[in-house]
Coordinates of C-alpha atoms in Angstrom, one line a residue:
Chain A
M540 CA 0.0 0.0 0.0
R541 CA 1.3 3.5 -1.0
V542 CA 0.3 6.3 1.4
L543 CA 0.2 10.0 0.6
L544 CA 0.9 11.8 4.0
V545 CA 0.1 15.5 4.0
D546 CA 1.2 17.6 7.0
D547 CA 3.0 21.0 7.1
F548 CA 4.9 19.9 10.2
A549 CA 7.9 17.7 9.3
T550 CA 7.9 16.4 12.9
M551 CA 4.3 15.2 12.7
R552 CA 5.0 13.5 9.4
K553 CA 7.9 11.7 11.0
I554 CA 5.7 10.6 13.9
I555 CA 2.9 9.3 11.7
K556 CA 5.4 7.5 9.5
N557 CA 6.7 5.8 12.6
V558 CA 3.2 4.8 13.5
L559 CA 2.6 3.5 9.9
K560 CA 5.8 1.5 10.1
Q561 CA 4.5 -0.2 13.2
I562 CA 1.5 -1.5 11.2
N563 CA 3.8 -2.6 8.3
I564 CA 3.1 0.3 6.0
E565 CA 6.5 1.6 4.8
S566 CA 5.7 3.1 1.4
V567 CA 4.9 6.7 2.2
V568 CA 5.0 9.8 -0.1
E569 CA 5.1 13.1 1.8
A570 CA 3.6 16.5 1.0
E571 CA 3.6 19.7 3.0
N572 CA 0.2 21.0 2.0
G573 CA -2.8 20.2 -0.1
R574 CA -1.5 21.9 -3.3
Q575 CA 1.7 19.8 -3.3
A576 CA -0.4 16.7 -2.5
L577 CA -2.7 17.3 -5.5
S578 CA 0.4 17.4 -7.8
I579 CA 1.6 14.1 -6.4
L580 CA -1.8 12.5 -6.9
K581 CA -1.6 13.5 -10.6
A582 CA 1.8 11.9 -11.0
E583 CA 1.8 8.8 -8.7
K584 CA -0.4 5.9 -7.9
I585 CA -1.7 6.4 -4.3
D586 CA -3.8 3.9 -2.3
L587 CA -4.6 6.0 0.8
I588 CA -4.5 9.7 1.7
I589 CA -3.7 10.7 5.3
S590 CA -4.0 14.5 5.7
D591 CA -3.7 17.1 8.5
W592 CA -6.5 19.6 8.9
I593 CA -4.8 23.0 9.5
M594 CA -2.1 23.7 6.9
P595 CA -1.0 26.8 5.0
E596 CA -1.7 27.4 1.3
M597 CA -4.5 24.8 1.1
T598 CA -6.1 23.4 4.2
G599 CA -7.0 19.8 4.8
I600 CA -10.7 20.5 4.2
E601 CA -10.0 22.3 0.9
F602 CA -7.7 19.5 -0.2
L603 CA -10.4 16.9 0.8
K604 CA -13.0 18.8 -1.3
A605 CA -10.6 18.9 -4.3
C606 CA -10.0 15.2 -4.0
K607 CA -13.7 14.3 -3.7
A608 CA -14.5 16.5 -6.7
D609 CA -11.9 14.8 -8.9
E610 CA -13.2 11.6 -10.7
T611 CA -9.7 10.2 -10.9
V612 CA -9.0 10.6 -7.2
K613 CA -12.3 10.4 -5.3
H614 CA -12.1 6.6 -4.9
I615 CA -8.9 6.9 -2.8
P616 CA -9.7 6.5 0.9
F617 CA -9.2 9.8 2.7
I618 CA -8.4 10.0 6.4
M619 CA -8.3 13.3 8.1
V620 CA -5.9 13.5 11.1
T621 CA -6.4 16.4 13.4
A622 CA -6.2 17.7 17.0
E623 CA -9.7 19.1 16.5
A624 CA -12.0 16.7 18.3
Q625 CA -15.1 18.9 18.6
K626 CA -18.4 17.8 17.1
D627 CA -18.7 20.6 14.6
S628 CA -15.3 19.8 13.1
V629 CA -16.2 16.2 12.7
V630 CA -19.5 17.1 11.1
E631 CA -17.8 19.5 8.7
A632 CA -15.3 16.8 7.6
I633 CA -18.1 14.2 7.1
K634 CA -20.1 16.7 5.1
C635 CA -17.1 17.2 2.8
G636 CA -16.9 13.5 2.2
V637 CA -14.1 12.3 4.5
D638 CA -13.8 8.5 4.6
N639 CA -12.6 8.5 8.2
Y640 CA -11.4 10.9 10.9
I641 CA -8.7 10.3 13.5
V642 CA -8.0 12.6 16.4
K643 CA -4.4 13.0 17.7
P644 CA -3.0 11.4 19.7
F645 CA -3.6 7.9 18.4
T646 CA -2.1 4.4 18.8
P647 CA -0.9 2.2 15.9
E648 CA -4.0 0.0 16.5
K649 CA -6.3 3.0 16.3
L650 CA -4.7 4.1 13.0
K651 CA -5.0 0.6 11.6
D652 CA -8.6 0.5 12.5
A653 CA -9.2 3.9 10.9
I654 CA -7.5 2.8 7.7
E655 CA -9.6 -0.4 7.5
K656 CA -12.8 1.5 8.1
A657 CA -11.9 4.1 5.4
Q658 CA -11.1 1.3 2.9
A659 CA -14.4 -0.4 3.7
K660 CA -16.3 2.9 3.2
V661 CA -15.0 3.5 -0.3
R662 CA -15.7 -0.1 -1.3
R663 CA -19.4 0.3 -0.4
Chain B
M102 CA -6.5 33.2 47.6
N103 CA -8.1 30.0 46.6
L104 CA -8.8 28.5 43.2
E105 CA -12.6 28.3 43.7
D106 CA -12.8 32.1 44.2
D107 CA -11.2 32.8 40.8
M108 CA -12.1 30.1 38.4
D109 CA -14.4 27.2 38.2
V110 CA -12.3 24.2 39.1
R111 CA -14.2 22.2 36.6
Y112 CA -11.8 23.6 34.0
I113 CA -8.8 21.9 35.6
N114 CA -10.0 18.4 35.0
P115 CA -10.1 18.7 31.2
F116 CA -6.5 19.8 31.1
L117 CA -5.5 17.0 33.5
I118 CA -7.2 14.3 31.4
A119 CA -5.9 15.8 28.2
T120 CA -2.2 16.0 29.4
Q121 CA -2.2 12.5 30.8
H122 CA -3.9 11.0 27.7
V123 CA -1.5 12.6 25.3
F124 CA 1.6 11.6 27.3
R125 CA 0.4 8.1 27.7
T126 CA -0.6 7.6 24.1
M127 CA 2.3 9.4 22.3
L128 CA 5.1 9.0 24.8
G129 CA 4.3 6.0 27.0
L130 CA 4.7 8.3 30.1
E131 CA 2.5 8.8 33.1
P132 CA 2.7 12.4 34.2
V133 CA 1.6 13.1 37.8
M134 CA -0.1 16.4 38.5
A135 CA 1.0 18.3 41.6
K136 CA -1.2 20.9 43.4
P137 CA -2.5 23.5 41.0
M138 CA -1.2 27.1 41.5
L139 CA -2.5 30.5 40.8
K140 CA -0.1 32.8 39.0
Q141 CA -0.4 36.6 39.1
E142 CA 2.4 37.2 36.6
R143 CA 2.4 36.8 32.9
I144 CA 5.7 35.0 32.8
A145 CA 6.2 31.6 31.1
S146 CA 6.6 28.9 33.7
G147 CA 9.4 27.0 31.8
E148 CA 12.0 27.6 29.2
V149 CA 10.3 26.1 26.1
T150 CA 6.7 27.1 25.9
G151 CA 4.0 26.3 23.4
V152 CA 1.1 28.8 23.4
M153 CA -2.3 28.8 21.8
G154 CA -5.0 31.5 21.8
L155 CA -8.5 30.3 22.5
S156 CA -11.8 31.9 21.3
G157 CA -15.5 31.0 21.2
D158 CA -17.7 30.8 24.3
K159 CA -14.8 32.3 26.2
R160 CA -11.5 34.0 25.2
G161 CA -8.3 32.9 26.7
A162 CA -5.0 31.1 26.2
V163 CA -3.3 27.8 27.1
A164 CA 0.5 27.5 27.5
V165 CA 2.4 24.3 27.8
S166 CA 5.8 25.0 29.2
F167 CA 8.8 22.7 29.6
T168 CA 12.3 22.9 31.0
K169 CA 14.9 22.7 28.3
K170 CA 15.9 19.2 29.6
G171 CA 12.3 18.1 29.7
A172 CA 11.6 19.4 26.2
L173 CA 14.7 17.5 24.8
F174 CA 13.7 14.3 26.6
L175 CA 10.2 14.4 25.2
Y176 CA 11.4 15.2 21.7
N177 CA 14.0 12.4 21.8
T178 CA 11.4 9.9 23.2
L179 CA 8.8 10.9 20.6
M180 CA 11.2 10.8 17.6
G181 CA 13.7 8.2 18.7
D182 CA 16.3 10.9 18.3
S183 CA 19.3 12.1 20.4
A184 CA 19.0 15.9 20.0
N185 CA 20.9 17.9 22.7
D186 CA 19.9 21.4 21.8
I187 CA 16.6 23.2 21.2
G188 CA 16.5 23.3 17.4
P189 CA 13.6 23.8 14.9
E190 CA 12.6 20.2 15.0
V191 CA 12.2 20.3 18.9
I192 CA 10.3 23.5 18.6
D193 CA 8.0 21.8 16.0
A194 CA 7.4 18.9 18.3
I195 CA 6.6 21.1 21.3
G196 CA 4.2 23.1 19.1
E197 CA 2.5 19.9 18.0
L198 CA 2.3 18.6 21.6
T199 CA 0.7 21.9 22.7
N200 CA -1.8 21.6 19.8
I201 CA -2.7 18.1 20.7
I202 CA -3.1 18.7 24.4
S203 CA -5.2 21.8 23.6
G204 CA -7.4 19.8 21.2
Q205 CA -8.0 17.0 23.8
A206 CA -8.7 19.6 26.5
R207 CA -11.2 21.4 24.3
K208 CA -12.9 18.1 23.6
E209 CA -13.3 17.6 27.3
L210 CA -14.4 21.2 27.8
E211 CA -17.1 20.7 25.1
R212 CA -18.6 17.9 27.2
Q213 CA -19.1 20.6 29.9
G214 CA -20.8 22.9 27.4
L215 CA -17.8 25.1 26.7
N216 CA -17.0 25.4 23.0
L217 CA -13.6 26.8 22.2
K218 CA -11.6 27.2 19.0
A219 CA -7.9 27.4 18.9
A220 CA -5.4 29.4 16.9
I221 CA -2.1 28.0 15.5
P222 CA 0.4 27.2 18.2
L223 CA 3.3 29.5 18.8
V224 CA 6.5 28.3 20.6
V225 CA 8.7 30.7 22.5
T226 CA 12.0 29.8 24.1
G227 CA 13.8 31.4 27.0
K228 CA 13.5 31.8 30.8
E229 CA 11.0 34.2 32.4
L230 CA 9.5 35.3 29.1
E231 CA 6.6 37.6 29.3
T232 CA 3.4 36.0 28.1
S233 CA 1.4 39.2 27.4
F234 CA -1.1 37.3 25.2
I235 CA -2.6 35.8 28.3
T236 CA -5.0 38.6 29.1
K237 CA -6.8 37.4 32.2
L238 CA -5.2 37.1 35.6
P239 CA -4.7 35.0 37.6
I240 CA -3.5 32.2 35.4
I241 CA -4.2 28.6 36.6
S242 CA -0.9 26.7 36.5
L243 CA -0.9 22.9 36.6
P244 CA 2.5 21.4 37.3
F245 CA 3.1 17.9 36.0
Y246 CA 6.0 15.7 36.9
F247 CA 7.3 12.9 34.6
S248 CA 10.1 10.5 34.8
V249 CA 13.1 11.0 32.5
G250 CA 14.9 7.8 33.6
N251 CA 17.7 7.1 36.1
G252 CA 15.2 8.0 38.9
E253 CA 15.0 11.6 37.8
R254 CA 11.9 13.7 37.2
E255 CA 11.3 16.8 35.2
V256 CA 8.4 19.3 35.6
M257 CA 6.2 20.8 32.9
Y258 CA 3.3 23.2 33.4
V259 CA 0.0 23.6 31.7
D260 CA -1.1 27.2 32.3
F261 CA -4.4 28.6 31.2
S262 CA -6.9 31.4 31.8
F263 CA -10.2 32.4 30.3
E264 CA -12.0 35.7 30.3

């Protein structure tokens, strides 16, 4: 599985990569923001998108909307990773078509479960 | 002065739960909270301090402040690294920890009917820095102790105030 990991903080990308490694996912492409991530999606085959919410240039929600509006990309499971755990944030992400949502901090097991649920959702 | 006179103590628990949850999940550490204090000065409690402004039902700020040694220990534990100075990567990590603790605390506060939004975290370094962005005094300061190995402990502070 090839994962596109989008986060403006290099440290957070490293942390999430470590967590992915613990669940045997080692093929990870990194992007600093939604705009850069969209370019990668045009050029590479990606099986899963994990994106932060708050980022400069293009936020996670804007990136999510762009992905779900693109016929060639919308089938890729999209997981939003954020520190925002409030109900209205969750509702906003769901309305925009997110396939799953995970709140920081999380364990490898929780991320694995979120990936499986996101994959099941796009298969339906 | 006692805490009950100045601020609803209900606000302490969300920050306690959030800090312990974040440390346990991300770092495998069990921080122990000492007695909360009231601060009358807008001075950062530690040497590396992550700060977030809060808005919504109330306006305020939360600051998560570490000693230099504590910040380095947390960074190295989190990243499996061996940094010995406060560089940009350590600052990034402290900003992210502040963001995550704040997010978890706001989730707990929402359960009590208090909805707050946070700004982007800012990290400041240095001793006795003025935190003028915290508008309301007193500031509630929650000291947490965590083990850094060899029987040693470091302290960190979660400081907050709402108007």
